[in-house]
CSV table of C-alpha atoms in Angstrom, one decimal:
chain,number,residue,atom,x,y,z
X,1,MET,CA,17.5,-12.0,-20.0
X,2,LYS,CA,13.9,-11.0,-18.6
X,3,LEU,CA,14.9,-10.1,-15.0
X,4,SER,CA,17.6,-8.9,-12.9
X,5,VAL,CA,16.7,-9.1,-9.0
X,6,ILE,CA,19.0,-7.1,-6.7
X,7,ILE,CA,19.6,-8.1,-3.1
X,8,PRO,CA,21.8,-5.8,-1.1
X,9,VAL,CA,23.1,-8.0,1.8
X,10,TYR,CA,24.7,-6.6,5.2
X,11,ASN,CA,25.0,-9.2,8.2
X,12,ALA,CA,21.8,-11.0,7.3
X,13,GLU,CA,22.9,-14.6,8.4
X,14,PRO,CA,20.0,-15.5,10.4
X,15,TYR,CA,17.3,-15.1,7.5
X,16,ILE,CA,19.3,-15.1,4.3
X,17,LYS,CA,18.7,-18.8,3.5
X,18,ARG,CA,14.9,-18.2,3.8
X,19,CYS,CA,15.4,-15.3,1.2
X,20,ILE,CA,17.6,-17.3,-1.1
X,21,ASP,CA,15.4,-20.3,-1.0
X,22,SER,CA,12.3,-18.0,-2.1
X,23,LEU,CA,14.4,-16.4,-5.1
X,24,LEU,CA,15.6,-20.0,-6.4
X,25,LYS,CA,11.9,-21.0,-6.4
X,26,GLN,CA,10.9,-18.4,-8.9
X,27,THR,CA,8.8,-19.6,-11.6
X,28,ILE,CA,9.9,-17.1,-14.0
X,29,GLU,CA,12.6,-18.5,-16.5
X,30,ASP,CA,15.8,-16.5,-17.6
X,31,TYR,CA,16.7,-14.4,-14.6
X,32,GLU,CA,19.5,-13.8,-12.6
X,33,LEU,CA,19.9,-12.9,-8.8
X,34,ILE,CA,22.7,-10.2,-8.1
X,35,PHE,CA,23.9,-10.2,-4.4
X,36,VAL,CA,25.7,-7.4,-3.3
X,37,ASN,CA,27.8,-8.3,0.0
X,38,ASP,CA,28.0,-4.8,1.5
X,39,GLY,CA,31.0,-5.6,3.8
X,40,SER,CA,29.1,-8.2,6.0
X,41,THR,CA,31.1,-9.3,9.1
X,42,ASP,CA,29.0,-12.5,9.6
X,43,ASN,CA,28.8,-15.5,7.3
X,44,SER,CA,26.5,-14.1,4.9
X,45,LYS,CA,29.0,-14.2,2.3
X,46,GLU,CA,29.9,-17.8,2.8
X,47,ILE,CA,26.1,-18.6,2.7
X,48,ILE,CA,25.6,-16.9,-0.9
X,49,GLU,CA,28.8,-18.8,-2.2
X,50,HIS,CA,27.5,-22.1,-1.1
X,51,TYR,CA,24.3,-21.5,-2.9
X,52,GLN,CA,26.1,-20.1,-5.8
X,53,LYS,CA,27.9,-23.4,-6.4
X,54,ASN,CA,24.8,-25.1,-7.6
X,55,ASN,CA,22.9,-22.2,-8.9
X,56,ALA,CA,24.2,-20.5,-12.1
X,57,GLN,CA,22.0,-17.5,-12.0
X,58,ILE,CA,23.4,-16.4,-8.7
X,59,LEU,CA,26.0,-13.4,-9.1
X,60,LEU,CA,28.2,-12.2,-6.0
X,61,ILE,CA,29.4,-8.6,-5.5
X,62,ASN,CA,31.7,-7.9,-2.7
X,63,GLN,CA,32.3,-4.4,-1.4
X,64,GLY,CA,33.2,-2.8,1.7
X,65,ASN,CA,30.5,-1.4,3.7
X,66,LYS,CA,28.9,1.7,1.8
X,67,GLY,CA,25.2,1.4,2.7
X,68,VAL,CA,22.2,0.0,1.2
X,69,SER,CA,21.9,2.7,-1.7
X,70,LEU,CA,25.5,2.0,-3.0
X,71,ALA,CA,24.9,-1.7,-2.7
X,72,ARG,CA,21.7,-1.3,-4.7
X,73,ASN,CA,23.7,0.9,-7.5
X,74,ALA,CA,26.5,-1.7,-7.8
X,75,GLY,CA,23.9,-4.1,-8.6
X,76,LEU,CA,22.2,-1.9,-11.0
X,77,ALA,CA,25.7,-1.6,-12.8
X,78,ALA,CA,25.7,-5.2,-13.2
X,79,ALA,CA,22.2,-5.8,-14.1
X,80,SER,CA,21.5,-7.2,-17.8
X,81,GLY,CA,17.9,-8.1,-17.3
X,82,GLU,CA,15.1,-6.5,-19.3
X,83,TYR,CA,13.4,-5.7,-16.0
X,84,VAL,CA,15.0,-5.0,-12.5
X,85,GLY,CA,13.5,-5.8,-9.0
X,86,PHE,CA,14.7,-5.5,-5.6
X,87,VAL,CA,14.3,-7.7,-2.5
X,88,ASP,CA,15.9,-7.1,0.9
X,89,ALA,CA,17.8,-10.0,2.5
X,90,ASP,CA,15.6,-10.4,5.6
X,91,ASP,CA,12.4,-10.7,3.4
X,92,ASP,CA,11.0,-13.6,1.1
X,93,ILE,CA,8.7,-13.5,-1.9
X,94,GLU,CA,6.2,-16.1,-3.5
X,95,PRO,CA,7.3,-18.5,-6.0
X,96,ASP,CA,5.1,-16.8,-8.8
X,97,MET,CA,5.8,-13.2,-7.9
X,98,TYR,CA,8.1,-12.2,-10.6
X,99,GLU,CA,6.4,-14.3,-13.2
X,100,LYS,CA,3.2,-12.4,-12.6
X,101,LEU,CA,5.0,-8.9,-12.5
X,102,TYR,CA,6.7,-9.7,-15.5
X,103,ALA,CA,3.7,-10.7,-17.5
X,104,ALA,CA,1.8,-7.7,-16.4
X,105,ALA,CA,4.5,-5.6,-17.7
X,106,LYS,CA,4.9,-7.3,-20.9
X,107,SER,CA,1.2,-7.4,-21.5
X,108,GLY,CA,1.0,-3.7,-21.3
X,109,ASP,CA,4.7,-2.7,-22.5
X,110,CYS,CA,4.9,-1.0,-19.1
X,111,ASP,CA,7.9,0.8,-17.8
X,112,VAL,CA,6.9,-0.2,-14.2
X,113,VAL,CA,4.8,-2.6,-12.5
X,114,VAL,CA,3.5,-1.9,-9.0
X,115,SER,CA,2.0,-4.8,-6.6
X,116,ASN,CA,0.9,-5.0,-3.1
X,117,PHE,CA,3.2,-6.2,-0.1
X,118,GLU,CA,2.7,-7.8,3.3
X,119,SER,CA,4.0,-6.7,6.5
X,120,GLU,CA,4.8,-9.0,9.6
X,121,LEU,CA,4.6,-7.3,12.8
X,122,ASN,CA,5.1,-9.8,16.0
X,123,GLY,CA,3.2,-12.6,14.2
X,124,HIS,CA,0.4,-10.3,12.6
X,125,TYR,CA,0.2,-9.5,9.0
X,126,LEU,CA,-1.0,-6.5,7.1
X,127,ILE,CA,-1.4,-6.3,3.3
X,128,THR,CA,-0.6,-2.8,1.7
X,129,ARG,CA,-2.8,-2.1,-1.2
X,130,TYR,CA,-3.2,1.0,-3.4
X,131,PRO,CA,-6.2,3.1,-4.3
X,132,PHE,CA,-5.1,2.9,-8.0
X,133,PRO,CA,-6.9,1.3,-11.1
X,134,VAL,CA,-6.1,-2.4,-11.2
X,135,ASP,CA,-5.0,-4.1,-14.3
X,136,VAL,CA,-5.1,-1.0,-16.0
X,137,VAL,CA,-2.1,0.5,-18.1
X,138,LEU,CA,-2.0,4.0,-16.9
X,139,SER,CA,-0.2,6.7,-19.3
X,140,ALA,CA,2.6,9.2,-18.4
X,141,ALA,CA,-0.3,12.0,-17.9
X,142,ASP,CA,-2.1,9.4,-15.4
X,143,ILE,CA,1.2,9.1,-13.7
X,144,GLN,CA,1.7,12.8,-13.2
X,145,LYS,CA,-2.0,13.3,-12.0
X,146,GLN,CA,-2.4,10.1,-9.7
X,147,ILE,CA,0.8,8.5,-8.7
X,148,LEU,CA,3.5,11.4,-8.2
X,149,PRO,CA,0.9,12.9,-5.9
X,150,PHE,CA,0.6,9.9,-3.8
X,151,PHE,CA,4.3,10.0,-3.2
X,152,LEU,CA,3.8,13.4,-1.5
X,153,LYS,CA,1.1,12.4,0.9
X,154,SER,CA,2.0,8.8,1.7
X,155,GLU,CA,5.3,6.6,2.4
X,156,GLN,CA,3.3,3.5,1.6
X,157,LEU,CA,4.3,3.4,-2.2
X,158,ASN,CA,8.2,4.3,-1.3
X,159,THR,CA,9.6,0.8,-1.5
X,160,ALA,CA,11.3,-0.5,-4.3
X,161,CYS,CA,10.8,-4.2,-3.4
X,162,ASN,CA,7.1,-4.6,-4.4
X,163,LYS,CA,7.8,-3.3,-8.2
X,164,ILE,CA,9.7,-4.1,-11.3
X,165,TYR,CA,11.3,-1.5,-13.5
X,166,ARG,CA,12.4,-1.3,-16.9
X,167,ASN,CA,16.1,-1.4,-17.0
X,168,ALA,CA,16.7,0.4,-20.2
X,169,LEU,CA,14.9,3.6,-18.5
X,170,ILE,CA,17.0,3.3,-15.6
X,171,GLN,CA,20.0,3.5,-17.7
X,172,GLU,CA,18.8,6.1,-20.1
X,173,HIS,CA,18.1,8.8,-17.2
X,174,GLU,CA,21.0,7.4,-15.0
X,175,ILE,CA,18.6,6.8,-12.3
X,176,VAL,CA,20.2,5.7,-9.2
X,177,PHE,CA,19.6,5.6,-5.3
X,178,PRO,CA,20.7,8.7,-3.6
X,179,ALA,CA,24.4,8.1,-1.9
X,180,LYS,CA,24.2,10.5,1.1
X,181,VAL,CA,20.5,9.8,2.3
X,182,ALA,CA,20.3,7.6,5.5
X,183,LEU,CA,16.3,7.3,5.3
X,184,GLY,CA,14.1,7.5,2.4
X,185,GLU,CA,16.2,6.3,-0.5
X,186,ASP,CA,13.4,4.4,-2.0
X,187,GLY,CA,11.2,7.1,-2.6
X,188,ILE,CA,13.7,9.2,-4.1
X,189,PHE,CA,14.7,6.6,-6.5
X,190,ASN,CA,10.8,5.9,-7.3
X,191,ILE,CA,10.0,9.8,-7.8
X,192,TYR,CA,12.8,10.2,-10.3
X,193,PHE,CA,11.8,6.8,-12.1
X,194,PHE,CA,8.2,7.4,-11.9
X,195,SER,CA,8.6,10.9,-13.4
X,196,HIS,CA,10.1,9.5,-16.6
X,197,ALA,CA,8.0,6.4,-16.9
X,198,ARG,CA,5.3,6.5,-19.9
X,199,LYS,CA,3.3,3.5,-18.6
X,200,LEU,CA,2.5,1.8,-15.4
X,201,LYS,CA,0.5,-0.9,-14.4
X,202,TYR,CA,-0.8,-1.9,-10.7
X,203,VAL,CA,-1.6,-5.5,-10.0
X,204,ASP,CA,-4.0,-6.5,-7.0
X,205,TYR,CA,-1.2,-9.3,-6.2
X,206,THR,CA,0.4,-9.9,-2.9
X,207,GLY,CA,3.9,-11.9,-3.5
X,208,TYR,CA,6.3,-9.8,-1.3
X,209,HIS,CA,6.7,-10.6,2.6
X,210,TYR,CA,8.3,-7.7,4.5
X,211,ARG,CA,9.7,-9.1,7.8
X,212,GLU,CA,9.7,-6.6,10.9
X,213,THR,CA,9.6,-7.1,14.9
X,214,ALA,CA,8.2,-4.9,17.1
X,215,GLU,CA,11.5,-4.9,18.8
X,216,SER,CA,13.6,-4.2,15.6
X,217,ALA,CA,11.2,-1.4,14.6
X,218,THR,CA,11.7,0.4,17.8
X,219,ARG,CA,15.5,-0.2,17.7
X,220,ASN,CA,15.7,1.3,14.3
X,221,VAL,CA,14.0,4.5,15.4
X,222,ALA,CA,15.9,4.7,18.2
X,223,VAL,CA,19.3,4.9,16.2
X,224,LYS,CA,18.0,6.4,13.1
X,225,ASP,CA,16.2,10.1,13.2
X,226,TYR,CA,13.2,9.0,11.2
X,227,PHE,CA,11.1,12.1,12.2
X,228,GLY,CA,14.3,14.4,11.3
X,229,ARG,CA,14.3,12.7,7.9
X,230,ALA,CA,10.2,13.3,7.7
X,231,VAL,CA,10.9,16.9,8.4
X,232,GLU,CA,13.8,17.2,5.8
X,233,VAL,CA,11.1,15.7,3.2
X,234,TYR,CA,8.6,18.3,4.2
X,235,ALA,CA,11.1,21.2,3.8
X,236,ALA,CA,12.6,19.9,0.7
X,237,GLU,CA,12.4,21.5,-2.8
X,238,LEU,CA,10.8,19.0,-5.2
X,239,PRO,CA,11.9,17.6,-8.7
X,240,SER,CA,10.6,19.7,-11.6
X,241,CYS,CA,8.0,17.0,-12.6
X,242,TYR,CA,5.9,18.2,-9.6
X,243,LEU,CA,6.4,22.0,-10.0
X,244,ASN,CA,5.2,21.7,-13.7
X,245,ALA,CA,2.2,19.6,-12.9
X,246,MET,CA,0.7,20.9,-9.4
X,247,SER,CA,0.3,24.5,-7.8
X,248,GLY,CA,2.3,25.3,-4.7
X,249,ALA,CA,-0.8,24.9,-2.6
X,250,SER,CA,-1.5,21.7,-3.5
X,251,ILE,CA,2.0,20.5,-3.0
X,252,GLN,CA,1.9,21.9,0.6
X,253,GLN,CA,-1.5,20.3,1.3
X,254,LEU,CA,0.0,16.8,0.3
X,255,LYS,CA,3.1,17.2,2.0
X,256,ALA,CA,1.4,18.3,5.3
X,257,VAL,CA,-0.5,15.1,5.1
X,258,LYS,CA,2.5,12.8,4.9
X,259,LEU,CA,4.3,14.7,7.6
X,260,ILE,CA,1.4,14.2,10.1
X,261,HIS,CA,1.1,10.8,9.2
X,262,SER,CA,4.3,10.2,9.9
X,263,VAL,CA,4.1,11.8,13.2
X,264,MET,CA,1.2,9.7,14.2
X,265,ALA,CA,3.0,6.6,13.2
X,266,TYR,CA,6.1,7.5,15.1
X,267,ILE,CA,4.1,8.4,18.5
X,268,HIS,CA,3.1,4.9,18.5
X,269,ILE,CA,6.5,3.4,17.6
X,270,TYR,CA,8.3,5.2,20.2
X,271,LEU,CA,5.6,4.8,22.9
X,272,GLU,CA,5.4,0.9,22.2
X,273,PRO,CA,6.8,-0.8,25.4
X,274,SER,CA,10.6,-1.8,24.6
X,275,SER,CA,13.7,-2.0,26.6
X,276,ASN,CA,15.8,-0.3,24.0
X,277,MET,CA,14.9,3.4,24.9
X,278,ARG,CA,14.4,4.4,28.2
X,279,PHE,CA,11.0,5.8,29.0
X,280,ALA,CA,12.3,9.5,29.4
X,281,ASP,CA,13.8,9.5,26.0
X,282,LYS,CA,10.6,8.3,24.4
X,283,ILE,CA,8.7,11.0,25.9
X,284,HIS,CA,11.5,13.7,25.2
X,285,TYR,CA,11.3,12.6,21.5
X,286,VAL,CA,7.6,12.5,21.1
X,287,LYS,CA,7.7,16.2,22.6
X,288,ARG,CA,10.1,17.2,20.1
X,289,MET,CA,7.9,16.0,17.3
X,290,ILE,CA,4.6,17.7,18.6
X,291,LEU,CA,6.3,20.9,19.4
X,292,HIS,CA,8.4,21.2,16.0
X,293,PRO,CA,7.3,24.3,14.2
X,294,ASP,CA,6.5,22.5,10.8
X,295,VAL,CA,4.4,20.0,12.9
X,296,ARG,CA,2.4,22.9,14.1
X,297,LYS,CA,2.2,24.5,10.7
X,298,ALA,CA,1.1,21.1,9.1
X,299,LEU,CA,-1.3,20.0,11.7
X,300,PRO,CA,-4.4,22.4,10.9
X,301,VAL,CA,-3.7,21.6,7.0
X,302,TYR,CA,-4.1,17.8,7.9
X,303,VAL,CA,-7.2,18.2,9.9
X,304,ASN,CA,-8.8,20.4,7.3
X,305,GLU,CA,-7.7,18.0,4.4
X,306,MET,CA,-8.4,14.7,5.9
X,307,ASN,CA,-11.3,15.3,8.5
X,308,GLY,CA,-13.9,13.3,6.5
X,309,GLU,CA,-11.7,10.4,6.7
X,310,LEU,CA,-10.6,10.3,10.2
X,311,GLY,CA,-12.0,8.2,13.0
X,312,HIS,CA,-12.8,9.0,16.5
X,313,TYR,CA,-9.5,7.9,17.6
X,314,GLN,CA,-7.4,9.6,15.0
X,315,LYS,CA,-9.5,12.7,16.0
X,316,ALA,CA,-8.8,12.3,19.5
X,317,LEU,CA,-4.9,11.8,19.0
X,318,LEU,CA,-4.7,15.0,16.6
X,319,TYR,CA,-6.7,16.9,19.4
X,320,LEU,CA,-4.1,15.9,21.7
X,321,ILE,CA,-1.1,16.7,19.5
X,322,ASN,CA,-2.7,20.2,18.9
X,323,GLN,CA,-2.9,20.7,22.8
X,324,LYS,CA,0.6,19.5,23.3
X,325,SER,CA,-0.8,16.9,25.9
X,326,LEU,CA,2.0,14.5,26.4
X,327,LEU,CA,0.0,12.7,29.1
X,328,GLY,CA,-2.9,12.3,27.0
X,329,ILE,CA,-0.8,11.2,23.9
X,330,TYR,CA,0.7,8.4,26.3
X,331,PHE,CA,-2.4,7.2,27.7
X,332,ILE,CA,-4.5,7.2,24.4
X,333,THR,CA,-1.8,5.2,22.5
X,334,ALA,CA,-1.5,2.7,25.4
X,335,TYR,CA,-5.3,2.3,25.2
X,336,SER,CA,-5.0,1.8,21.5
X,337,ARG,CA,-2.6,-1.0,21.8
X,338,PHE,CA,-4.7,-2.6,24.4
X,339,ARG,CA,-7.9,-2.5,22.4
X,340,ASN,CA,-6.5,-3.8,19.4
X,341,ARG,CA,-4.6,-6.7,20.9
X,342,LYS,CA,-7.5,-7.8,22.8
X,343,ALA,CA,-10.2,-7.4,19.9
X,344,ARG,CA,-8.0,-8.6,16.9
X,345,GLY,CA,-4.2,-8.9,17.7
X,346,ILE,CA,-3.1,-6.2,15.6
X,347,ILE,CA,-0.8,-3.3,16.8
X,348,ILE,CA,-1.6,0.2,15.3
């Protein structure tokens, strides 16, 4: 079998039909769809069973609610495909996505293929691309030099959903999603897989559509401590693949860049108008971020490392973070939202 696609499902009734329809339209032949129902209490299970009756490539695994990592691991244990892909139940994909990624993998005998993905936020769309050579087979040495450091400075590559992975490599090294990590499980899985990968290819193709709304994004950060997880990542010890390839100073520079990138993004999310959090709670959380010792330590490193790439707005926001000016941060982010909605309809 060419491909196994693993879809963890938890209370996905409002959007899972769209997801399944897009998966069944795939032009690749000889593939299976492994749905892992993670203790859903809505009609997700019944919807999948309805599709399963007429589609032999659908496999359904039912388990109690254990979280997305263990759901994906259950799918990995059942996967028989040469390559493995992941789709979230609220997303959808283009009909030719897996055919294109599989062809790219086979043409270069690659362990992993990376593609772009499209994000939707309140009806606006953003395509995430990467600064890697296009349609070029990268060696293990290239992965060590170019790809693994990218995980340290950015979260953009973390998702498992815009890639396919050689299943034999996953099984050989027993690579799984971490069970006790509430956030960032994709990035950890990827770091371990990429550290073992011998060949990689990046294709400038966008077939994955990530669906999100401003309300759900704000609700998630209200429930999950994304900043706390970002600080844990900043402080955590890294796998040996990093320690053997990079100096401690270089590692800290990249980790500082990632932390401050995250803080700037979370400031915008928390200060986005929403009824899910009280204004006082939002301000308190932003204050917690900009006063945190690790942020104070990483801020000058970020400014020194990224100064030549920063625009006027980013420089102003960083200045206000450095000055610990909550009022200034509030007004500049409000102005940014107004400016972008008026000019382009895009929310930063």
